[in-house]
Tab-separated table of C-alpha atoms in Angstrom:
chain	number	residue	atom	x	y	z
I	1	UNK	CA	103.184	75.033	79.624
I	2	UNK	CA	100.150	74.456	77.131
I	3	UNK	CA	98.038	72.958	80.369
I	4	UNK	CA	99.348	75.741	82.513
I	5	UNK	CA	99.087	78.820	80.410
I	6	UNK	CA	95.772	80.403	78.534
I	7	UNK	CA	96.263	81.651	75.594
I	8	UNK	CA	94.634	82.961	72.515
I	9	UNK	CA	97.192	82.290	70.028
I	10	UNK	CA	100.254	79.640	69.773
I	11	UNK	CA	102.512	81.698	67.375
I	12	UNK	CA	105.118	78.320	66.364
I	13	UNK	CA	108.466	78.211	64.856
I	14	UNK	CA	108.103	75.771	61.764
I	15	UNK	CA	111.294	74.638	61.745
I	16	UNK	CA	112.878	70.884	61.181
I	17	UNK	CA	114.015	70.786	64.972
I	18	UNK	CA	110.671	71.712	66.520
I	19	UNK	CA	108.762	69.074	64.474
I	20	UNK	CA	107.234	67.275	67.298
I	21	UNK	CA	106.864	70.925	69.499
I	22	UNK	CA	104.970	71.663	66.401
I	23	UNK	CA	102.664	68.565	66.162
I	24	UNK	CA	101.801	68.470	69.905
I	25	UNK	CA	100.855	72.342	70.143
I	26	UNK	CA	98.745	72.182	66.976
I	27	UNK	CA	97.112	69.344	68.427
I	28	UNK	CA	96.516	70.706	71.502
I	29	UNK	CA	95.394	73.952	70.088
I	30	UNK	CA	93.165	72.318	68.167
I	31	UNK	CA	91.060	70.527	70.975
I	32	UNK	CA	91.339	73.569	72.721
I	33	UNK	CA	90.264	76.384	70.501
I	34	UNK	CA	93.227	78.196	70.730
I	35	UNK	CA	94.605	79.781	67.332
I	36	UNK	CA	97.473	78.436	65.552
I	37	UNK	CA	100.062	80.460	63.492
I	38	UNK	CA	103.142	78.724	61.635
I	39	UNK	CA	106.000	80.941	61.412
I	40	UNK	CA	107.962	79.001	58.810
I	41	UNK	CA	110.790	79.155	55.882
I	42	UNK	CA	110.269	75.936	54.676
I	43	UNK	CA	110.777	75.629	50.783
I	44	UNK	CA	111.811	72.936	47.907
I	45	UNK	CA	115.116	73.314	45.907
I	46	UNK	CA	117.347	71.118	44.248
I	47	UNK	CA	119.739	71.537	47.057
I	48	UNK	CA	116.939	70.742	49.631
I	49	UNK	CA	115.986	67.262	47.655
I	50	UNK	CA	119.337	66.086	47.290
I	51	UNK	CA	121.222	63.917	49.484
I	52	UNK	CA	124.656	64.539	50.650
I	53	UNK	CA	125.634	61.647	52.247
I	54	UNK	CA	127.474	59.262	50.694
I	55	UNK	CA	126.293	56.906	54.264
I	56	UNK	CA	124.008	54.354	53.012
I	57	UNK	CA	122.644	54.885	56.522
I	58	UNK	CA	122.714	58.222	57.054
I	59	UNK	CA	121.791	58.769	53.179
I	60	UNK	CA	118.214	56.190	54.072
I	61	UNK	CA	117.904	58.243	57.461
I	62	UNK	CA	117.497	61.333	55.387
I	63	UNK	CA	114.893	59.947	53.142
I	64	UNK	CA	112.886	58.280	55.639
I	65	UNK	CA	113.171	61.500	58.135
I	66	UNK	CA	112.086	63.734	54.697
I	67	UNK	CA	108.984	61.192	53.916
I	68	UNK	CA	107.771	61.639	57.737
I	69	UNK	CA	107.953	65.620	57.866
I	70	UNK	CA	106.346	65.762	54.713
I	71	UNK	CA	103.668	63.801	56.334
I	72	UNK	CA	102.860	65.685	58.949
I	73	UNK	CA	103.570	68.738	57.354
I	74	UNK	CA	100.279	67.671	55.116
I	75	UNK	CA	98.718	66.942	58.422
I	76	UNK	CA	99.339	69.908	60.251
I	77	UNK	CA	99.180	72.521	57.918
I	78	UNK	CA	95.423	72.652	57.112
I	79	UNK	CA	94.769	72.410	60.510
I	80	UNK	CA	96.621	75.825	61.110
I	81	UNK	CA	94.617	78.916	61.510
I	82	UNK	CA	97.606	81.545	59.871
I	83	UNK	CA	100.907	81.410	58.625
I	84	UNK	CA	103.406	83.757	58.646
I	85	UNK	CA	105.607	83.054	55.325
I	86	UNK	CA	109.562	84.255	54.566
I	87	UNK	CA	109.172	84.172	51.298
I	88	UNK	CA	107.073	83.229	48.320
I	89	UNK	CA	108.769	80.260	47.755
I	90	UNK	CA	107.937	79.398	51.305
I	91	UNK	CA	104.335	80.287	50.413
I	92	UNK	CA	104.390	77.751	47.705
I	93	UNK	CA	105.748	75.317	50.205
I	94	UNK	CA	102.608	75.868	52.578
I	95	UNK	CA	100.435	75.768	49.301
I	96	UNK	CA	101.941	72.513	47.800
I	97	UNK	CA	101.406	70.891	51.858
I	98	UNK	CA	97.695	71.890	52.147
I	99	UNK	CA	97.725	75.396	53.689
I	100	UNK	CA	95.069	77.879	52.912
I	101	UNK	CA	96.159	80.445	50.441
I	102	UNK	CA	94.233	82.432	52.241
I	103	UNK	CA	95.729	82.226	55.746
I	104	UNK	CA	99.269	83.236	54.592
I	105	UNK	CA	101.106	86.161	55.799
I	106	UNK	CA	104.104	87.099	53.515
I	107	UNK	CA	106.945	89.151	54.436
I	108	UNK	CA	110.587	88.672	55.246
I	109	UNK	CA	113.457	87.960	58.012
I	110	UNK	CA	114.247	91.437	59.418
I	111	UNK	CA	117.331	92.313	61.399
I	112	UNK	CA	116.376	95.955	63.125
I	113	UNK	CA	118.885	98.523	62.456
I	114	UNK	CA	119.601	99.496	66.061
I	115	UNK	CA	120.904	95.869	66.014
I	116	UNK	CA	123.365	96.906	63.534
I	117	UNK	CA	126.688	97.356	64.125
I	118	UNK	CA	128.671	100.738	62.415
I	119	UNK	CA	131.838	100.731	60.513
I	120	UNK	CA	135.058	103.032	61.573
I	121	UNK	CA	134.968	106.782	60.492
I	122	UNK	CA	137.910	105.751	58.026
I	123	UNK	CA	137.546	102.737	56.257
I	124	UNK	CA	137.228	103.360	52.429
I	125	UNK	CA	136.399	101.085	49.509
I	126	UNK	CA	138.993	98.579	47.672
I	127	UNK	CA	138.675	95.997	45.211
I	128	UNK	CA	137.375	93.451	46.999
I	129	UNK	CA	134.492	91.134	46.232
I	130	UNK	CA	133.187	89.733	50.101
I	131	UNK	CA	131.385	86.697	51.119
I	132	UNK	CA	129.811	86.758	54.449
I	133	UNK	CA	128.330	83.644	55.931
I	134	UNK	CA	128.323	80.587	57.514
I	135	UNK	CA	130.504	78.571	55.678
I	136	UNK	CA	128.508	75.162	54.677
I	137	UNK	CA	128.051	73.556	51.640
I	138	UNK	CA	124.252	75.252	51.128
I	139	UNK	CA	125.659	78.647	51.106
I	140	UNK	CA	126.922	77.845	47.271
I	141	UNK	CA	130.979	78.789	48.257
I	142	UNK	CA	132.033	76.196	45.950
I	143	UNK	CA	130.180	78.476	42.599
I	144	UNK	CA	131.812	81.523	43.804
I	145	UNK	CA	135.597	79.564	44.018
I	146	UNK	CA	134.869	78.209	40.364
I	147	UNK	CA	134.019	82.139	38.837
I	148	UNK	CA	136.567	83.437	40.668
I	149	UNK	CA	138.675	80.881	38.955
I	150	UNK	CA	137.753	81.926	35.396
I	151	UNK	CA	138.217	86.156	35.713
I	152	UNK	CA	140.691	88.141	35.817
I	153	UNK	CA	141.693	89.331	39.783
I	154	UNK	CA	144.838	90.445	39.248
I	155	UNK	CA	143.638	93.952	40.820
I	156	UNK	CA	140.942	92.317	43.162
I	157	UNK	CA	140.749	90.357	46.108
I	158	UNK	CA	138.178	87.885	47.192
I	159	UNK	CA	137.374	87.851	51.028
I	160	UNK	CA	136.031	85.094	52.547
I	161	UNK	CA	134.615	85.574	56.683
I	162	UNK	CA	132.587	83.374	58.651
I	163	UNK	CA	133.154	80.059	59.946
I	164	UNK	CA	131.671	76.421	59.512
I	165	UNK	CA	131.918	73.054	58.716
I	166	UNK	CA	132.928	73.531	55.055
I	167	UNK	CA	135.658	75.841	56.315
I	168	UNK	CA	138.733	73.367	56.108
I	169	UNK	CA	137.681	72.052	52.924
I	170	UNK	CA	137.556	75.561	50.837
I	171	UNK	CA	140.855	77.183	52.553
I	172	UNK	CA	142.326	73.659	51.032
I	173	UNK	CA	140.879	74.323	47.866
I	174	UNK	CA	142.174	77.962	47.718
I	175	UNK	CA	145.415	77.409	50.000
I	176	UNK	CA	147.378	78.399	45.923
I	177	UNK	CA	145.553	81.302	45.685
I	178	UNK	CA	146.743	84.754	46.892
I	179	UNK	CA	143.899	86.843	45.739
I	180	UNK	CA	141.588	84.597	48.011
I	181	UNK	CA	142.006	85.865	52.006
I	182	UNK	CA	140.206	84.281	54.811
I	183	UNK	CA	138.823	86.472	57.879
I	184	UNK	CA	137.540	83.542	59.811
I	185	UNK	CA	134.386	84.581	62.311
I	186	UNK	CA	134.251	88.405	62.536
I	187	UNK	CA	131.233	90.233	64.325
I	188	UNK	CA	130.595	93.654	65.187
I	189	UNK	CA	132.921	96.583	63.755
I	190	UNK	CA	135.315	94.383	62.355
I	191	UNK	CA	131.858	92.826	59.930
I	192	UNK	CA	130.755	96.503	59.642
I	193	UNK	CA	134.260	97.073	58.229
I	194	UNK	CA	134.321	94.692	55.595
I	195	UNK	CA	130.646	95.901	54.316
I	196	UNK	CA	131.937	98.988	53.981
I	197	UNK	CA	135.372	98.281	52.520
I	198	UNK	CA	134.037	95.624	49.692
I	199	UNK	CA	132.754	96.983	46.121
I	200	UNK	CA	130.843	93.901	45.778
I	201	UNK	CA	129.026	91.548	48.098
I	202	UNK	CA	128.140	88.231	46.586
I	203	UNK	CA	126.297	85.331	48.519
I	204	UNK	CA	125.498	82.632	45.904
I	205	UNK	CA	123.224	80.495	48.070
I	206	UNK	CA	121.681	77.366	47.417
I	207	UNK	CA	118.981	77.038	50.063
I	208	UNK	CA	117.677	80.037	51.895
I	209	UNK	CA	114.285	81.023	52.282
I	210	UNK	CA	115.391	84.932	52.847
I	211	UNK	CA	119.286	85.347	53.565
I	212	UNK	CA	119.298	86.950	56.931
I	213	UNK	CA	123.068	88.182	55.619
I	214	UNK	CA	121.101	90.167	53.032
């Protein structure tokens, strides 16, 4: 596509699975004199530095795969002729790898409200506190499990929707607990719904550049 096409500008996707995508259309962009922009949410946090695996292997995979992004990342990055940031953090992320401070672009995810699904005429407010996400590790559930452990719910229920990986593991956890209730995957109205119904929205996260949730 890069031989075929001509372009002005490459506008990339800085993201950990386009890593050699990324490399090769700087590169070429480069030689060629077309402009790059990064569109990236990288950043550092605790979460982001840590290891999960308890794998020896999959733990050393992790480190090595970290050391060779970061790499190129310090490669690539002052070789880029914009950026278009998430986040500040992310800007510091672009900083701290050699991007011009200069060339940076902040703003945000957006989800356009015509994407936006409504809620039902009739739904009205209750005592509810919702989370609303993927359910992984990242997305801090296990925080929210441990305060709603230590107030008082007797009048207030805690709904968890979405799916994931981590989904097994925190119904286990909760399985006791009939103030917790689980929604699984919802989308559309039936999200809308709960939006509208909960008091409270809480999303604890560990590791997001700009919560498209939000």
């Amino acid at each position: 596509e890069l031989l075929r096409g001509e372009y002005d500008t490459y506008v990339i996707g800085d993201t950990k699975h386009g890593l050699l995508t990324t490399s090769i259309a700087v590169l070429f962009g480069k030689v060629t004199g077309v402009n790059i922009v990064l569109w990236s949410g990288w950043l550092s946090t605790d979460f982001s530095t840590g290891v999960e695996s308890k794998s020896l292997i999959r733990g050393s995979a992790t480190k090595v795969y970290r050391q060779v992004r970061n790499s190129l990342q310090r490669f690539l990055y002052p070789l880029a002729d914009g950026f278009l940031s998430y986040s500040s953090l992310t800007t510091q992320y672009l900083i701290n790898r050699g991007a011009n401070p200069d060339s940076i672009l902040e703003g945000s995810q957006v989800m356009p409200a015509e994407n936006l699904p409504s809620p039902s005429d009739e739904v009205e407010e209750e005592n509810i506190v919702l989370f609303l996400s993927y359910l992984q590790r990242r997305k801090g559930i296990d925080i929210l499990l441990d305060a709603w452990e230590r107030v008082d719910t007797d009048d207030w229920k805690l709904v968890i929707a979405g799916s994931g990986s981590y989904e097994d593991q925190i119904q286990s956890r909760a399985k006791e607990d009939d103030t917790v209730k689980f929604e699984g995957y919802v989308q559309g109205t039936e999200k809308a719904n709960l939006y509208r119904s909960a008091r409270i929205f809480v999303l604890p996260t560990l590791h997001d550049p700009w919560g498209l949730v939000i």
